[in-house]
Amino acid sequence: MPAKTLQVEVAVPDGLVLDGPAVSVQLPLATGYLGVLPGHAPLLAELGTGVLTLTSEGNSEQHLAIDGGAAEILPDRVRVLADKAESAQDVDRERARQALERANSRLQLQSLEIDVERAQRALRRARARLAVAGHS
Ligand code: ATP
């Protein structure tokens, strides 16, 4: 019988952030978002920057802003080892808004001195933080 729930564990270098059952989880992989349901084929994947959404029975959702790391997906379990995993309480909205503005203005400058990839990464981090804060 295939599993009906996933056991989802999210850890950062400092310790465990989240450990519990879920009916689905959406992961921000380096290549884009991946939705995982129980019974998913085993996969080892690199995380990108974005929002991890864990959906529990009854459709309640938990959101974490993730920035880099790796995820191990098994049919009944998802293990995330993230460089950063921030919940709404961790996010300083004003700081994230300023980071977003800074990244946006850098990207609009079109100067050779701008590290475009770095600014795009900063933009993704700020957007993920603001999205998570918006769910609180
Ligand atoms: P900033 O430009 O504001 O420093 P950043 O995206 O460059 O943002 P990071 O390098 O991702 O920042 O993070 C550096 C440290 O600051 C980490 O510990 C991170 O959790 C924390 N941090 C960054 N932005 C925020 C925020 N908006 N709210 C809470 N903590 C934040």
PDB file of C-alpha atoms and ligand atoms in Angstrom:
ATOM      1  CA  MET A   1       0.000   0.000   0.000  1.00  0.00           C
ATOM      2  CA  PRO A   2       1.483   3.378  -0.911  1.00  0.00           C
ATOM      3  CA  ALA A   3       1.932   5.859   1.954  1.00  0.00           C
ATOM      4  CA  LYS A   4      -0.806   8.520   2.370  1.00  0.00           C
ATOM      5  CA  THR A   5       1.423  11.038   4.071  1.00  0.00           C
ATOM      6  CA  LEU A   6       4.972  12.242   3.834  1.00  0.00           C
ATOM      7  CA  GLN A   7       7.202  12.731   6.820  1.00  0.00           C
ATOM      8  CA  VAL A   8       8.898  16.066   6.151  1.00  0.00           C
ATOM      9  CA  GLU A   9      12.054  17.113   7.906  1.00  0.00           C
ATOM     10  CA  VAL A  10      13.686  20.507   7.325  1.00  0.00           C
ATOM     11  CA  ALA A  11      17.078  21.136   8.905  1.00  0.00           C
ATOM     12  CA  VAL A  12      19.589  23.980   8.670  1.00  0.00           C
ATOM     13  CA  PRO A  13      23.212  23.876   9.881  1.00  0.00           C
ATOM     14  CA  ASP A  14      21.978  25.132  13.308  1.00  0.00           C
ATOM     15  CA  GLY A  15      19.407  22.378  13.820  1.00  0.00           C
ATOM     16  CA  LEU A  16      15.943  21.112  12.994  1.00  0.00           C
ATOM     17  CA  VAL A  17      13.396  23.703  11.791  1.00  0.00           C
ATOM     18  CA  LEU A  18      10.428  21.472  11.085  1.00  0.00           C
ATOM     19  CA  ASP A  19       9.565  17.794  11.424  1.00  0.00           C
ATOM     20  CA  GLY A  20       6.085  16.503  10.771  1.00  0.00           C
ATOM     21  CA  PRO A  21       3.608  14.772   8.496  1.00  0.00           C
ATOM     22  CA  ALA A  22       2.318  16.389   5.303  1.00  0.00           C
ATOM     23  CA  VAL A  23      -0.043  15.491   2.497  1.00  0.00           C
ATOM     24  CA  SER A  24       2.178  17.364   0.043  1.00  0.00           C
ATOM     25  CA  VAL A  25       5.196  19.593  -0.075  1.00  0.00           C
ATOM     26  CA  GLN A  26       6.334  22.068  -2.692  1.00  0.00           C
ATOM     27  CA  LEU A  27      10.089  22.514  -2.945  1.00  0.00           C
ATOM     28  CA  PRO A  28      12.036  25.395  -4.524  1.00  0.00           C
ATOM     29  CA  LEU A  29      14.623  23.409  -6.480  1.00  0.00           C
ATOM     30  CA  ALA A  30      17.485  25.051  -8.358  1.00  0.00           C
ATOM     31  CA  THR A  31      15.628  24.178 -11.577  1.00  0.00           C
ATOM     32  CA  GLY A  32      12.177  25.394 -10.479  1.00  0.00           C
ATOM     33  CA  TYR A  33       9.377  24.333  -8.142  1.00  0.00           C
ATOM     34  CA  LEU A  34       8.654  20.653  -7.566  1.00  0.00           C
ATOM     35  CA  GLY A  35       5.415  19.408  -5.992  1.00  0.00           C
ATOM     36  CA  VAL A  36       5.869  16.176  -4.045  1.00  0.00           C
ATOM     37  CA  LEU A  37       3.049  13.801  -3.091  1.00  0.00           C
ATOM     38  CA  PRO A  38       3.344  10.518  -1.173  1.00  0.00           C
ATOM     39  CA  GLY A  39       4.699   7.791  -3.422  1.00  0.00           C
ATOM     40  CA  HIS A  40       7.059  10.109  -5.313  1.00  0.00           C
ATOM     41  CA  ALA A  41       9.992   8.452  -7.040  1.00  0.00           C
ATOM     42  CA  PRO A  42      13.278   8.701  -5.111  1.00  0.00           C
ATOM     43  CA  LEU A  43      15.237  11.809  -6.039  1.00  0.00           C
ATOM     44  CA  LEU A  44      18.161  13.791  -4.746  1.00  0.00           C
ATOM     45  CA  ALA A  45      17.884  17.439  -5.766  1.00  0.00           C
ATOM     46  CA  GLU A  46      19.653  20.755  -5.330  1.00  0.00           C
ATOM     47  CA  LEU A  47      17.603  23.509  -3.694  1.00  0.00           C
ATOM     48  CA  GLY A  48      17.393  27.016  -5.105  1.00  0.00           C
ATOM     49  CA  THR A  49      15.909  30.138  -3.549  1.00  0.00           C
ATOM     50  CA  GLY A  50      12.183  30.340  -2.930  1.00  0.00           C
ATOM     51  CA  VAL A  51       9.336  29.249  -0.699  1.00  0.00           C
ATOM     52  CA  LEU A  52       8.886  25.739   0.664  1.00  0.00           C
ATOM     53  CA  THR A  53       5.194  25.031   1.265  1.00  0.00           C
ATOM     54  CA  LEU A  54       4.135  22.140   3.447  1.00  0.00           C
ATOM     55  CA  THR A  55       0.450  21.236   3.300  1.00  0.00           C
ATOM     56  CA  SER A  56      -0.948  19.275   6.243  1.00  0.00           C
ATOM     57  CA  GLU A  57      -4.135  17.240   6.458  1.00  0.00           C
ATOM     58  CA  GLY A  58      -7.045  19.724   6.584  1.00  0.00           C
ATOM     59  CA  ASN A  59      -5.177  21.936   4.080  1.00  0.00           C
ATOM     60  CA  SER A  60      -3.283  24.097   6.566  1.00  0.00           C
ATOM     61  CA  GLU A  61      -0.033  25.358   5.130  1.00  0.00           C
ATOM     62  CA  GLN A  62       3.374  26.200   6.533  1.00  0.00           C
ATOM     63  CA  HIS A  63       5.819  28.328   4.563  1.00  0.00           C
ATOM     64  CA  LEU A  64       9.580  28.669   4.796  1.00  0.00           C
ATOM     65  CA  ALA A  65      11.911  30.914   2.780  1.00  0.00           C
ATOM     66  CA  ILE A  66      14.687  28.619   1.580  1.00  0.00           C
ATOM     67  CA  ASP A  67      18.053  29.598   0.169  1.00  0.00           C
ATOM     68  CA  GLY A  68      20.175  26.753  -1.152  1.00  0.00           C
ATOM     69  CA  GLY A  69      20.894  23.254   0.064  1.00  0.00           C
ATOM     70  CA  ALA A  70      19.763  19.773  -0.887  1.00  0.00           C
ATOM     71  CA  ALA A  71      16.619  17.670  -0.678  1.00  0.00           C
ATOM     72  CA  GLU A  72      16.244  13.910  -0.507  1.00  0.00           C
ATOM     73  CA  ILE A  73      12.858  12.714  -1.731  1.00  0.00           C
ATOM     74  CA  LEU A  74      11.653   9.201  -0.944  1.00  0.00           C
ATOM     75  CA  PRO A  75       8.145   7.728  -1.406  1.00  0.00           C
ATOM     76  CA  ASP A  76       7.195   8.342   2.266  1.00  0.00           C
ATOM     77  CA  ARG A  77       9.690  10.985   3.375  1.00  0.00           C
ATOM     78  CA  VAL A  78      11.286  14.288   2.340  1.00  0.00           C
ATOM     79  CA  ARG A  79      14.480  15.439   3.981  1.00  0.00           C
ATOM     80  CA  VAL A  80      15.611  18.994   3.381  1.00  0.00           C
ATOM     81  CA  LEU A  81      19.017  20.236   4.441  1.00  0.00           C
ATOM     82  CA  ALA A  82      18.875  23.947   3.681  1.00  0.00           C
ATOM     83  CA  ASP A  83      21.495  26.655   4.048  1.00  0.00           C
ATOM     84  CA  LYS A  84      18.679  28.917   5.327  1.00  0.00           C
ATOM     85  CA  ALA A  85      15.032  28.203   6.185  1.00  0.00           C
ATOM     86  CA  GLU A  86      13.143  31.184   7.587  1.00  0.00           C
ATOM     87  CA  SER A  87       9.550  31.254   8.804  1.00  0.00           C
ATOM     88  CA  ALA A  88       7.326  34.370   8.926  1.00  0.00           C
ATOM     89  CA  GLN A  89       8.457  35.104  12.514  1.00  0.00           C
ATOM     90  CA  ASP A  90      12.105  35.119  11.403  1.00  0.00           C
ATOM     91  CA  VAL A  91      11.576  37.645   8.629  1.00  0.00           C
ATOM     92  CA  ASP A  92      12.238  41.336   9.104  1.00  0.00           C
ATOM     93  CA  ARG A  93       9.870  42.699   6.431  1.00  0.00           C
ATOM     94  CA  GLU A  94      11.426  46.140   6.252  1.00  0.00           C
ATOM     95  CA  ARG A  95      14.875  44.678   5.725  1.00  0.00           C
ATOM     96  CA  ALA A  96      13.535  42.392   2.994  1.00  0.00           C
ATOM     97  CA  ARG A  97      11.733  45.328   1.316  1.00  0.00           C
ATOM     98  CA  GLN A  98      14.956  47.313   1.319  1.00  0.00           C
ATOM     99  CA  ALA A  99      16.909  44.350  -0.080  1.00  0.00           C
ATOM    100  CA  LEU A 100      14.296  43.992  -2.833  1.00  0.00           C
ATOM    101  CA  GLU A 101      14.518  47.664  -3.708  1.00  0.00           C
ATOM    102  CA  ARG A 102      18.310  47.568  -3.728  1.00  0.00           C
ATOM    103  CA  ALA A 103      18.388  44.527  -5.993  1.00  0.00           C
ATOM    104  CA  ASN A 104      15.788  46.032  -8.327  1.00  0.00           C
ATOM    105  CA  SER A 105      17.672  49.296  -8.712  1.00  0.00           C
ATOM    106  CA  ARG A 106      20.943  47.466  -9.313  1.00  0.00           C
ATOM    107  CA  LEU A 107      19.307  45.414 -12.044  1.00  0.00           C
ATOM    108  CA  GLN A 108      17.935  48.545 -13.688  1.00  0.00           C
ATOM    109  CA  LEU A 109      21.328  50.256 -13.802  1.00  0.00           C
ATOM    110  CA  GLN A 110      22.663  48.074 -16.631  1.00  0.00           C
ATOM    111  CA  SER A 111      26.178  48.982 -15.643  1.00  0.00           C
ATOM    112  CA  LEU A 112      29.127  46.664 -16.234  1.00  0.00           C
ATOM    113  CA  GLU A 113      29.953  47.022 -12.580  1.00  0.00           C
ATOM    114  CA  ILE A 114      26.772  45.266 -11.529  1.00  0.00           C
ATOM    115  CA  ASP A 115      27.014  41.567 -10.812  1.00  0.00           C
ATOM    116  CA  VAL A 116      23.676  40.670 -12.379  1.00  0.00           C
ATOM    117  CA  GLU A 117      23.560  37.122 -11.058  1.00  0.00           C
ATOM    118  CA  ARG A 118      24.255  38.302  -7.520  1.00  0.00           C
ATOM    119  CA  ALA A 119      21.521  40.929  -7.764  1.00  0.00           C
ATOM    120  CA  GLN A 120      19.092  38.344  -9.133  1.00  0.00           C
ATOM    121  CA  ARG A 121      19.872  36.014  -6.232  1.00  0.00           C
ATOM    122  CA  ALA A 122      19.324  38.850  -3.744  1.00  0.00           C
ATOM    123  CA  LEU A 123      16.022  39.642  -5.481  1.00  0.00           C
ATOM    124  CA  ARG A 124      14.878  36.012  -5.177  1.00  0.00           C
ATOM    125  CA  ARG A 125      15.846  35.913  -1.474  1.00  0.00           C
ATOM    126  CA  ALA A 126      13.939  39.117  -0.745  1.00  0.00           C
ATOM    127  CA  ARG A 127      10.878  37.955  -2.699  1.00  0.00           C
ATOM    128  CA  ALA A 128      10.831  34.605  -0.886  1.00  0.00           C
ATOM    129  CA  ARG A 129      11.089  36.354   2.510  1.00  0.00           C
ATOM    130  CA  LEU A 130       8.277  38.753   1.671  1.00  0.00           C
ATOM    131  CA  ALA A 131       6.095  35.917   0.375  1.00  0.00           C
ATOM    132  CA  VAL A 132       6.599  33.954   3.611  1.00  0.00           C
ATOM    133  CA  ALA A 133       5.951  37.061   5.741  1.00  0.00           C
ATOM    134  CA  GLY A 134       2.784  37.710   3.735  1.00  0.00           C
ATOM    135  CA  HIS A 135       1.390  34.331   4.789  1.00  0.00           C
ATOM    136  CA  SER A 136       1.653  35.111   8.509  1.00  0.00           C
TER     137      SER A 136
HETATM  138  P1  ATP B   1      20.416  41.864   3.229  1.00  0.00           P
HETATM  139  O1  ATP B   1      20.869  42.546   1.965  1.00  0.00           O
HETATM  140  O2  ATP B   1      19.294  42.559   3.917  1.00  0.00           O
HETATM  141  O3  ATP B   1      21.574  41.476   4.149  1.00  0.00           O
HETATM  142  P2  ATP B   1      20.533  39.255   2.095  1.00  0.00           P
HETATM  143  O4  ATP B   1      19.523  38.497   1.273  1.00  0.00           O
HETATM  144  O5  ATP B   1      21.770  39.641   1.391  1.00  0.00           O
HETATM  145  O6  ATP B   1      19.767  40.487   2.749  1.00  0.00           O
HETATM  146  P3  ATP B   1      21.497  36.949   3.407  1.00  0.00           P
HETATM  147  O7  ATP B   1      22.921  36.940   2.924  1.00  0.00           O
HETATM  148  O8  ATP B   1      20.536  36.014   2.762  1.00  0.00           O
HETATM  149  O9  ATP B   1      20.900  38.433   3.382  1.00  0.00           O
HETATM  150  O10 ATP B   1      21.451  36.662   4.981  1.00  0.00           O
HETATM  151  C1  ATP B   1      22.405  37.139   5.900  1.00  0.00           C
HETATM  152  C2  ATP B   1      21.817  36.944   7.296  1.00  0.00           C
HETATM  153  O11 ATP B   1      20.800  37.921   7.523  1.00  0.00           O
HETATM  154  C3  ATP B   1      21.157  35.593   7.500  1.00  0.00           C
HETATM  155  O12 ATP B   1      21.317  35.195   8.833  1.00  0.00           O
HETATM  156  C4  ATP B   1      19.683  35.878   7.213  1.00  0.00           C
HETATM  157  O13 ATP B   1      18.817  34.980   7.845  1.00  0.00           O
HETATM  158  C5  ATP B   1      19.543  37.291   7.763  1.00  0.00           C
HETATM  159  N1  ATP B   1      18.524  38.062   7.034  1.00  0.00           N
HETATM  160  C6  ATP B   1      18.644  38.653   5.845  1.00  0.00           C
HETATM  161  N2  ATP B   1      17.516  39.298   5.478  1.00  0.00           N
HETATM  162  C7  ATP B   1      16.642  39.089   6.493  1.00  0.00           C
HETATM  163  C8  ATP B   1      15.300  39.484   6.723  1.00  0.00           C
HETATM  164  N3  ATP B   1      14.607  40.228   5.867  1.00  0.00           N
HETATM  165  N4  ATP B   1      14.720  39.113   7.888  1.00  0.00           N
HETATM  166  C9  ATP B   1      15.379  38.364   8.768  1.00  0.00           C
HETATM  167  N5  ATP B   1      16.643  37.945   8.614  1.00  0.00           N
HETATM  168  C10 ATP B   1      17.282  38.300   7.490  1.00  0.00           C
END
